PDB file of C-alpha atoms in Angstrom:
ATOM      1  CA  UNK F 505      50.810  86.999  58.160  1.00  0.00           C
ATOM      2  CA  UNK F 506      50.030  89.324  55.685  1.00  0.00           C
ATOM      3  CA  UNK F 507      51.615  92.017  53.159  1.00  0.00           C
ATOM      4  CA  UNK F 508      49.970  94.911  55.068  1.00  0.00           C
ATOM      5  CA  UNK F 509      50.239  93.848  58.779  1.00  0.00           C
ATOM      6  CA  UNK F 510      50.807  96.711  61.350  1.00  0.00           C
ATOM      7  CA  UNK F 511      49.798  99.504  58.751  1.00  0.00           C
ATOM      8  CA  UNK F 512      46.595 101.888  58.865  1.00  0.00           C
ATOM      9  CA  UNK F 513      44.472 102.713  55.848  1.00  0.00           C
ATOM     10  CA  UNK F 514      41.646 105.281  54.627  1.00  0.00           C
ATOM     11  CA  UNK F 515      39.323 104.155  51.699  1.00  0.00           C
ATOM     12  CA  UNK F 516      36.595 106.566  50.395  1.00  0.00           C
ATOM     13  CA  UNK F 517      33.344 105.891  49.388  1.00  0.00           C
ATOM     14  CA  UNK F 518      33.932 102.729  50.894  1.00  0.00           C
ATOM     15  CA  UNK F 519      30.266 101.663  52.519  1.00  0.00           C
ATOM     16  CA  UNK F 520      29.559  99.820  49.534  1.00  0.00           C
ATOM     17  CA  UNK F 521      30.787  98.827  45.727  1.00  0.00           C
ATOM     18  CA  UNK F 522      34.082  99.238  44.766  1.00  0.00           C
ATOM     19  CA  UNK F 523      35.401 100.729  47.935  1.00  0.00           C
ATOM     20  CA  UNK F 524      33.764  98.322  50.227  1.00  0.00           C
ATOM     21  CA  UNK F 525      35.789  95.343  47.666  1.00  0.00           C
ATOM     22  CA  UNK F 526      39.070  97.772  48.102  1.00  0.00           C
ATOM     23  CA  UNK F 527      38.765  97.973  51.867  1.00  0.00           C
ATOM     24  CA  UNK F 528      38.156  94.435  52.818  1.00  0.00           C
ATOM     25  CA  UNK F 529      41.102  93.227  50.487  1.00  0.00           C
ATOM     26  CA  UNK F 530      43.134  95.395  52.722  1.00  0.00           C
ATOM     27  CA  UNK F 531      42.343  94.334  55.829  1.00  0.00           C
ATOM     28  CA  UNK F 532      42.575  90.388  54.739  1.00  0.00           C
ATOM     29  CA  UNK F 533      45.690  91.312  54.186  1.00  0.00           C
ATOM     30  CA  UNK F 534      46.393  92.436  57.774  1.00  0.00           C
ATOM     31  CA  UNK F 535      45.854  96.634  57.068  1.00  0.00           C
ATOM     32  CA  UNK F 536      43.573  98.441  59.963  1.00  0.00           C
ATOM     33  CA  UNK F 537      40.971 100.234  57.907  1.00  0.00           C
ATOM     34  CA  UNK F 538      39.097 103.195  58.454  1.00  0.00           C
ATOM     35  CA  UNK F 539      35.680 103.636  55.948  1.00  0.00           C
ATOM     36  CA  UNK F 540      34.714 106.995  55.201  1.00  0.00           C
ATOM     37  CA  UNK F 541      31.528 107.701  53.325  1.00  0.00           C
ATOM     38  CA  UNK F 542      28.603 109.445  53.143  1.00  0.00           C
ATOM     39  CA  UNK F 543      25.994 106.894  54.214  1.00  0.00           C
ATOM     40  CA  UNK F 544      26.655 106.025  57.857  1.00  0.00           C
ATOM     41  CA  UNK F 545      24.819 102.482  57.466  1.00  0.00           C
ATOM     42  CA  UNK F 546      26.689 101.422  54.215  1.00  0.00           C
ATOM     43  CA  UNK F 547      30.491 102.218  56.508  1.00  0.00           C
ATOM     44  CA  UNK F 548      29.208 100.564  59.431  1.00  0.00           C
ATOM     45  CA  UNK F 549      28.156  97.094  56.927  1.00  0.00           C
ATOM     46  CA  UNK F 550      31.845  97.492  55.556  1.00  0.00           C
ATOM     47  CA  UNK F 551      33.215  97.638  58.978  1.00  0.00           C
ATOM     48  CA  UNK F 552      31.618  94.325  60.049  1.00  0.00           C
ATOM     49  CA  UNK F 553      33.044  92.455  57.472  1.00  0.00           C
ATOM     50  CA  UNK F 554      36.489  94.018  57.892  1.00  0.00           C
ATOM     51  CA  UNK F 555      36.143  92.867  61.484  1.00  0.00           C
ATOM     52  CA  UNK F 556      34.776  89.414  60.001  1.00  0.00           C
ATOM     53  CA  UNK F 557      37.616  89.170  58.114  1.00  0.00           C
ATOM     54  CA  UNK F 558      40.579  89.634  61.661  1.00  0.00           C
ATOM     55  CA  UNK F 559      41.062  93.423  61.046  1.00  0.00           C
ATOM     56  CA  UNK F 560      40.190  96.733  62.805  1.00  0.00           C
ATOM     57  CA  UNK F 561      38.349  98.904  61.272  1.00  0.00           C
ATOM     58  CA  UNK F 562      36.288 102.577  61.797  1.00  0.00           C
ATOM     59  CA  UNK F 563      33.597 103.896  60.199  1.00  0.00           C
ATOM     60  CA  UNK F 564      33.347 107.642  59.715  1.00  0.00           C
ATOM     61  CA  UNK F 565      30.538 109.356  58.552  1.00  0.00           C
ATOM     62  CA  UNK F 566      31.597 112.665  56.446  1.00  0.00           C
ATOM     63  CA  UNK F 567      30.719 114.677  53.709  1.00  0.00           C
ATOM     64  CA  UNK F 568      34.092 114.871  51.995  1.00  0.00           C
ATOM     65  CA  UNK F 569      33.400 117.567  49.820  1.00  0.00           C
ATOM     66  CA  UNK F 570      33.943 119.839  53.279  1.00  0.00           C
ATOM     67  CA  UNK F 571      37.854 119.996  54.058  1.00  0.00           C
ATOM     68  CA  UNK F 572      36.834 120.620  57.479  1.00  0.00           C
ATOM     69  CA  UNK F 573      35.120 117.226  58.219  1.00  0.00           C
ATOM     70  CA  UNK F 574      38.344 115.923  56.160  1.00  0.00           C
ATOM     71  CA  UNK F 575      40.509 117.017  58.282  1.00  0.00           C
ATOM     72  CA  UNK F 576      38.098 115.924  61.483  1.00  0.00           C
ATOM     73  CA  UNK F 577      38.086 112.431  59.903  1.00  0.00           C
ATOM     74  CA  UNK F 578      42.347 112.177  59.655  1.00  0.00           C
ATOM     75  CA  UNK F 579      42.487 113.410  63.174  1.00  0.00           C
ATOM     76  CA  UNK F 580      39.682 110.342  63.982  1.00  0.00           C
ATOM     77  CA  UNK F 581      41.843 107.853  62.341  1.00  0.00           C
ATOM     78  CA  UNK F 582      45.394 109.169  63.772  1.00  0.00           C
ATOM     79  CA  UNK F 583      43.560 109.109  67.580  1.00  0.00           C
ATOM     80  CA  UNK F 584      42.311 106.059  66.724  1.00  0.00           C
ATOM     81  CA  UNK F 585      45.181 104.129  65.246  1.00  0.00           C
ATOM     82  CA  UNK F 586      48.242 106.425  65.390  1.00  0.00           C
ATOM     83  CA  UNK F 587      48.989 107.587  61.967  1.00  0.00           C
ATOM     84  CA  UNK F 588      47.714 106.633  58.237  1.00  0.00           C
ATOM     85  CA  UNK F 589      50.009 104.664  56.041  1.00  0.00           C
ATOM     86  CA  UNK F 590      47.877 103.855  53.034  1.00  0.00           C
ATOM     87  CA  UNK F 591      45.051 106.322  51.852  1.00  0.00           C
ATOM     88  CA  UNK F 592      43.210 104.913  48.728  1.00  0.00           C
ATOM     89  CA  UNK F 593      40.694 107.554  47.556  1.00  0.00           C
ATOM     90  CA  UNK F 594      37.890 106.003  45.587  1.00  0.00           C
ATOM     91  CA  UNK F 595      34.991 108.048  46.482  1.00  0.00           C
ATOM     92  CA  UNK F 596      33.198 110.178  43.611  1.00  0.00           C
ATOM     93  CA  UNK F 597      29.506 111.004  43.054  1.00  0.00           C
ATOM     94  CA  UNK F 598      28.253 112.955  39.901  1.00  0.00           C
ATOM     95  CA  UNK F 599      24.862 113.440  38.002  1.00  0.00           C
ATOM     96  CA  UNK F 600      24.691 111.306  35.489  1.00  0.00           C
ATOM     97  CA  UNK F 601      23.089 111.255  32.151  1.00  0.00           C
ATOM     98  CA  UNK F 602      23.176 114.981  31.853  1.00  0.00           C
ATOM     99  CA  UNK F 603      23.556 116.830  28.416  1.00  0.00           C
ATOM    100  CA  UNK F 604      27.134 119.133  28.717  1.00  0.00           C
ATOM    101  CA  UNK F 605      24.384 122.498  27.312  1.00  0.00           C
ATOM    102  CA  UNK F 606      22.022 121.967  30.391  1.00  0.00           C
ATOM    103  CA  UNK F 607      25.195 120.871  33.230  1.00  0.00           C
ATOM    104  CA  UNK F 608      24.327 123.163  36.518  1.00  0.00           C
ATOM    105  CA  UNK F 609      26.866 124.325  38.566  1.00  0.00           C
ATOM    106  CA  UNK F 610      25.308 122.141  41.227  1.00  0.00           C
ATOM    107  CA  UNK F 611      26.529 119.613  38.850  1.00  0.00           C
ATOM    108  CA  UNK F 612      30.101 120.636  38.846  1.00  0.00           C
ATOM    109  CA  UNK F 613      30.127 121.309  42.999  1.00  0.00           C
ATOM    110  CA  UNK F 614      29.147 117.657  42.407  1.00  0.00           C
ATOM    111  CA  UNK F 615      31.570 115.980  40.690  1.00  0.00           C
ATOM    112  CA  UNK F 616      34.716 118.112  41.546  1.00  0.00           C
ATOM    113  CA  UNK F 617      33.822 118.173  45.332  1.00  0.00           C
ATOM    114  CA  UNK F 618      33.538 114.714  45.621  1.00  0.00           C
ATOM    115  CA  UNK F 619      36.448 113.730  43.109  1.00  0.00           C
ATOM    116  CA  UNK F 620      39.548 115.656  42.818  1.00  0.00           C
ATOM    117  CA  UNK F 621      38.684 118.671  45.709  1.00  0.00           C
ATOM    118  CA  UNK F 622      38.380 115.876  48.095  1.00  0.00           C
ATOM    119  CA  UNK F 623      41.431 113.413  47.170  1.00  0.00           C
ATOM    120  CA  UNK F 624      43.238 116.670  47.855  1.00  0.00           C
ATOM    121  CA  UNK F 625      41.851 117.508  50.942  1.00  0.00           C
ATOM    122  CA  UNK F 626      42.582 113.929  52.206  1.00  0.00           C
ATOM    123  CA  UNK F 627      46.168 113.772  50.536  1.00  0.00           C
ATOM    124  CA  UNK F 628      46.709 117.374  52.358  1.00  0.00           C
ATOM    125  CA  UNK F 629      45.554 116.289  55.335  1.00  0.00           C
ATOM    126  CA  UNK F 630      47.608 112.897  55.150  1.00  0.00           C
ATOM    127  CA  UNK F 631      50.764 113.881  54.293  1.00  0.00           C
ATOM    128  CA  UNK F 632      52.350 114.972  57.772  1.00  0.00           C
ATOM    129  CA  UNK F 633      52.060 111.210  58.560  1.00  0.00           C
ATOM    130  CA  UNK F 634      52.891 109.599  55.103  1.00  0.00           C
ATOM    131  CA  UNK F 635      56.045 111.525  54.860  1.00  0.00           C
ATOM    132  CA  UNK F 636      56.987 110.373  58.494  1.00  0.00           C
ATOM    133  CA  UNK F 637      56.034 106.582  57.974  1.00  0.00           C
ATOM    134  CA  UNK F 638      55.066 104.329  55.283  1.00  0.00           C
ATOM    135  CA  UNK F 639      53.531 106.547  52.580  1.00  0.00           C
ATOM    136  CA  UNK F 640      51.083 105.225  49.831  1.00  0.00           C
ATOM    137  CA  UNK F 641      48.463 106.528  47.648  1.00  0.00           C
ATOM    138  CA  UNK F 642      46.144 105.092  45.672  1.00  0.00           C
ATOM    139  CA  UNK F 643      43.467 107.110  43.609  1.00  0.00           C
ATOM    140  CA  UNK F 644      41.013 105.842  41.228  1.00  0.00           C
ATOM    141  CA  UNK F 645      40.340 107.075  38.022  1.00  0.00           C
ATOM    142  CA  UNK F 646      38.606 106.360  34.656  1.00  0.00           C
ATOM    143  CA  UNK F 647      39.210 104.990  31.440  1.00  0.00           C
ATOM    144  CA  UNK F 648      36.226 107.143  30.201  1.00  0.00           C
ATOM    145  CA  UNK F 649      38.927 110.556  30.223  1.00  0.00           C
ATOM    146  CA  UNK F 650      39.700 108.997  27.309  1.00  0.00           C
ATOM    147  CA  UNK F 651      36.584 107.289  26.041  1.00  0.00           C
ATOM    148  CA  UNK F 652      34.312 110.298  26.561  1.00  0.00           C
ATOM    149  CA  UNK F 653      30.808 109.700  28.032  1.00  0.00           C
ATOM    150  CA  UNK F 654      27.828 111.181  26.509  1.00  0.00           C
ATOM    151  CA  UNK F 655      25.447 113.009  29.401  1.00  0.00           C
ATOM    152  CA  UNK F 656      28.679 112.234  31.860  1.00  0.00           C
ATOM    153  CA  UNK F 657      30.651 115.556  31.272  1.00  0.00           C
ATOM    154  CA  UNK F 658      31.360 116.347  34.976  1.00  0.00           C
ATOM    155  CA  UNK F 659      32.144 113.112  35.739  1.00  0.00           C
ATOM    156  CA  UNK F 660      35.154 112.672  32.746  1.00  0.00           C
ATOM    157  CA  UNK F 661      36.249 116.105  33.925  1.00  0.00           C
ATOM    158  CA  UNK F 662      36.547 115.346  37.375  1.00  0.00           C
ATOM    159  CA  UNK F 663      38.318 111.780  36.839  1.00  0.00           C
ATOM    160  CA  UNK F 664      40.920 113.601  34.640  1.00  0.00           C
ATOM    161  CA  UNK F 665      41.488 115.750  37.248  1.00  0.00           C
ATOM    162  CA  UNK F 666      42.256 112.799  39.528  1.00  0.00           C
ATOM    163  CA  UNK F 667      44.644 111.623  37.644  1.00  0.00           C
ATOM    164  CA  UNK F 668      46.781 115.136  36.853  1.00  0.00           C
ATOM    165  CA  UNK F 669      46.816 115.627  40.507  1.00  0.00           C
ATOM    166  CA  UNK F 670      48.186 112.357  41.422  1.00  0.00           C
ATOM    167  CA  UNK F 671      50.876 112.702  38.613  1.00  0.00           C
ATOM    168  CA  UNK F 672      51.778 115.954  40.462  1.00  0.00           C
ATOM    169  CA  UNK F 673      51.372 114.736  43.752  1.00  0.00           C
ATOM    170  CA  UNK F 674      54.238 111.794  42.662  1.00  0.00           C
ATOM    171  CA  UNK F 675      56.456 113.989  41.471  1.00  0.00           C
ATOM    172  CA  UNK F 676      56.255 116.120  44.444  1.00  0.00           C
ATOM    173  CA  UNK F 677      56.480 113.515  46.872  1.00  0.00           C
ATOM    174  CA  UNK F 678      58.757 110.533  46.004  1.00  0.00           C
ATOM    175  CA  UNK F 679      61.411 112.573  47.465  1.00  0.00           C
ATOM    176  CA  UNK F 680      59.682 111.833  51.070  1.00  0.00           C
ATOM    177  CA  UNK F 681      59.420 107.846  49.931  1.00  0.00           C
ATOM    178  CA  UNK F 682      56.011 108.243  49.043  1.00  0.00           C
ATOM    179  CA  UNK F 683      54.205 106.696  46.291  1.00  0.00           C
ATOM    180  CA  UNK F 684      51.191 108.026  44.337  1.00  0.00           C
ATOM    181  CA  UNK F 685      49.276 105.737  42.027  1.00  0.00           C
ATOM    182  CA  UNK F 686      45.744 105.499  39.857  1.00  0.00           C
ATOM    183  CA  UNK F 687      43.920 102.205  39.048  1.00  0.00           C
ATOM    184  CA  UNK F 688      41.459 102.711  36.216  1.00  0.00           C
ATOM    185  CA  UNK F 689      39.247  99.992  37.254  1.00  0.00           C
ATOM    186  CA  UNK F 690      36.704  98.010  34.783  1.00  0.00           C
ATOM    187  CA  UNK F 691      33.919  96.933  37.203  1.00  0.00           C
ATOM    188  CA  UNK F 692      30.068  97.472  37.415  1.00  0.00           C
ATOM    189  CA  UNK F 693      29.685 100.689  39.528  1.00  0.00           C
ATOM    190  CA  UNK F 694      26.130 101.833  40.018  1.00  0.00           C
ATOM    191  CA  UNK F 695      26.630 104.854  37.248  1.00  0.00           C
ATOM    192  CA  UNK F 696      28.224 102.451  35.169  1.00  0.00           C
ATOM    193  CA  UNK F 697      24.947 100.239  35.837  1.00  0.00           C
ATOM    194  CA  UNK F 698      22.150 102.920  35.115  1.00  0.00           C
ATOM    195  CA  UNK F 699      24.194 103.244  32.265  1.00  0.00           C
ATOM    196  CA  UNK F 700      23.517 100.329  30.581  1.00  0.00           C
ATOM    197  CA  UNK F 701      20.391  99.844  31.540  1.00  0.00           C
ATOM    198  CA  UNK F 702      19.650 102.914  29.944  1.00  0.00           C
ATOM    199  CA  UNK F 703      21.817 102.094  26.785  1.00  0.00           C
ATOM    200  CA  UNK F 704      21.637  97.957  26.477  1.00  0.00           C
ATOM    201  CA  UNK F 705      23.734  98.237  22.982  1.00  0.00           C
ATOM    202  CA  UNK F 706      26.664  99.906  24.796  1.00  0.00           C
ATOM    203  CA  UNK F 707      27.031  96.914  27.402  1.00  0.00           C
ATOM    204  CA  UNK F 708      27.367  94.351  24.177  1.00  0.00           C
ATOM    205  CA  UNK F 709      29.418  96.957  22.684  1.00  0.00           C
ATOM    206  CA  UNK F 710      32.298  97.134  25.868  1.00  0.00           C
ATOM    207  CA  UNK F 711      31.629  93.473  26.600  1.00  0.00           C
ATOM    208  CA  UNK F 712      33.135  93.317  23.204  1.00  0.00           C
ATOM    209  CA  UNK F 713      36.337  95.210  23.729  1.00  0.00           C
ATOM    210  CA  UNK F 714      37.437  93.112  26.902  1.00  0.00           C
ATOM    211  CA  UNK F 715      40.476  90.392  25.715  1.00  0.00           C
ATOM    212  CA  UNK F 716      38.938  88.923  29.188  1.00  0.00           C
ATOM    213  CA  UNK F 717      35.206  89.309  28.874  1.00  0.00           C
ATOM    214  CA  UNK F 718      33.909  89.693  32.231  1.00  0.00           C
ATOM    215  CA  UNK F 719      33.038  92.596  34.301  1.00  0.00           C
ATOM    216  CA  UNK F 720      36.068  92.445  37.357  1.00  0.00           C
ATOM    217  CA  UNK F 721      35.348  91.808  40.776  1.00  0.00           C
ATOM    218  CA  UNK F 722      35.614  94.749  43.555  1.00  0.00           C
ATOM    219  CA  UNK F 723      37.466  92.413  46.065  1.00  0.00           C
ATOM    220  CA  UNK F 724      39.154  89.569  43.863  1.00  0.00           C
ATOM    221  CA  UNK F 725      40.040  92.057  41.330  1.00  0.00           C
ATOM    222  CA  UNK F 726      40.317  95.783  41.670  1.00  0.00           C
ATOM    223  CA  UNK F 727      40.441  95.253  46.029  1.00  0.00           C
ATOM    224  CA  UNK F 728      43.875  93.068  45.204  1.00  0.00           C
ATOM    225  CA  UNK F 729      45.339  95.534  42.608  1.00  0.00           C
ATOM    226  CA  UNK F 730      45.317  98.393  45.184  1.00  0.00           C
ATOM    227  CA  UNK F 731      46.576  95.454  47.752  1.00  0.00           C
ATOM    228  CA  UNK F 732      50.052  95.299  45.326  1.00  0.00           C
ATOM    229  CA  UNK F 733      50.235  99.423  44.812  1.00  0.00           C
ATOM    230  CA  UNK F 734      50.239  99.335  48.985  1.00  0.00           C
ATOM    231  CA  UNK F 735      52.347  97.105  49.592  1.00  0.00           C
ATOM    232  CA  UNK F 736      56.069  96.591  49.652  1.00  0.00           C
ATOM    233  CA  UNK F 737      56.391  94.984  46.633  1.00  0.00           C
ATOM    234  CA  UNK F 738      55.672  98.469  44.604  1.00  0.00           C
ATOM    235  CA  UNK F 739      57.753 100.360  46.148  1.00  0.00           C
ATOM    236  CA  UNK F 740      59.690 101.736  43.398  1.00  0.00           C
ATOM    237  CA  UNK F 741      55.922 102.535  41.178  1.00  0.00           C
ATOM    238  CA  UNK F 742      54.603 105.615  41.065  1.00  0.00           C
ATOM    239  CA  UNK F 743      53.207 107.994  39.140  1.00  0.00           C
ATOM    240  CA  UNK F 744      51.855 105.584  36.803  1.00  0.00           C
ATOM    241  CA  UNK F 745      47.529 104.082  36.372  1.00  0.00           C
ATOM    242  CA  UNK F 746      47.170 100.465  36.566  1.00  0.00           C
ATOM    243  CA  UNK F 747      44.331  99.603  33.959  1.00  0.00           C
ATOM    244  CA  UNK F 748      42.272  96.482  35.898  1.00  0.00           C
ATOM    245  CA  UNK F 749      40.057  96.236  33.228  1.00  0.00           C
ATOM    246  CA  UNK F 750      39.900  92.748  31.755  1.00  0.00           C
ATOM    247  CA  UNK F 751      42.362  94.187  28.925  1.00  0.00           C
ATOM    248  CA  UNK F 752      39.824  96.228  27.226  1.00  0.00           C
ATOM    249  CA  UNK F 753      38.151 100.023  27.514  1.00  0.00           C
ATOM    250  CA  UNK F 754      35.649 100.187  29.784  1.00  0.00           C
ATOM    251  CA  UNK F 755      34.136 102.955  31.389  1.00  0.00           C
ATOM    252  CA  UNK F 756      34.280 102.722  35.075  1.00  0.00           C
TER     253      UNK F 756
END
């Protein structure tokens, strides 16, 4: 038995990384989980191991930045498996290592389409069955907002956004039972990876900062922290970002 039996999910950007770690902790603990990303091969990988692992699961292949195929891939999932009680948005792409003088406006379609335009396309698109049923939602965000980034401008913005629309969006919505959450996670994502590469002294630097100095896991660490923000046992937490980041600033 698990804390998530008998409920449906949505990850983004789930065909590999971070998502992928997210989506598979959900379904070991019993959730149905649909993977929506961009690269059809990558959802269809994460799928196997959610069905590995004693869980349904669907992959959908979308560009998320297009509210249209969001809305085509909620009506997937809701023929599929009925409704959608958990939607965890983790997807965001951005160019990276850009100076904020030469940012394009390709740049900012980017980062904002990707990021905040599409968590609220999904949350839109979600919330007819979240108010009805079980109602969770976790976004993922940044400690860099903070931090700052140099040559990641678009990518700050965009995460800040994130996390002023899921404020909002728990404000707005508790009164239908439904909870809206961040997790600032502290894990190697590729950008955080080309990073560092790219700047060697600024991995020793944030290594530095961590009370627990270790990079966290997708699945063991970040993929169980959005396991407690969906399940019953946070059901009076919202509003609020859940720093999994080894106790230290890192930018995820």
């Amino acid at each position: 038995m698990g804390t998530l039996d008998g409920k449906v999910a949505i990850v983004t950007g789930a065909g590999g990384g971070v998502g992928r770690g997210i989506a598979v902790a959900l379904a070991k603990e019993g959730a149905s989980v649909t993977v929506v990303d961009i690269n059809g091969d990558g959802a269809n990988e994460t799928v196997e191991t959610i069905e590995k692992a004693g869980a349904a699961g669907l992959a959908i292949t979308a560009d998320i930045s297009d509210s249209a195929a969001v809305d085509a891939a909620v009506a997937a999932v809701v023929d599929r498996f009925g409704t959608v009680d958990i939607l965890v948005n983790n997807a965001q792409a951005s160019r990276s290592g850009v100076p904020l003088a030469e940012v394009t406006d390709a740049d900012l379609d980017l980062a904002f389409g990707t990021g905040p335009r599409a968590c609220f396309y999904f949350m839109r698109a979600c919330f007819p069955y979240l108010k009805d049923g079980y109602g969770r939602v976790i976004n993922l965000r940044s400690a860099s907002e903070l931090l700052g980034m140099t040559g990641y401008a678009t990518y700050v913005s965009a995460k800040g956004a994130i996390g002023a629309l899921s404020r909002s969006a728990a404000r707005e919505w508790g009164a239908f039972g439904i909870t809206v959450n961040c997790i600032a996670p502290g894990v190697m994502t590729p950008g955080a990876e080309a990073h560092f590469k790219a700047n060697p002294d600024d991995y020793k630097a944030v290594v530095a900062t961590m009370s627990i100095p270790r990079f966290g896991d997708a699945e063991s660490d970040i993929g169980r922290a959005v396991v407690f923000l969906a399940g019953p046992d946070a059901s009076y937490v919202t509003g609020t970002t859940m720093s999994v980041d080894g106790g230290g600033a890192f930018y995820a």
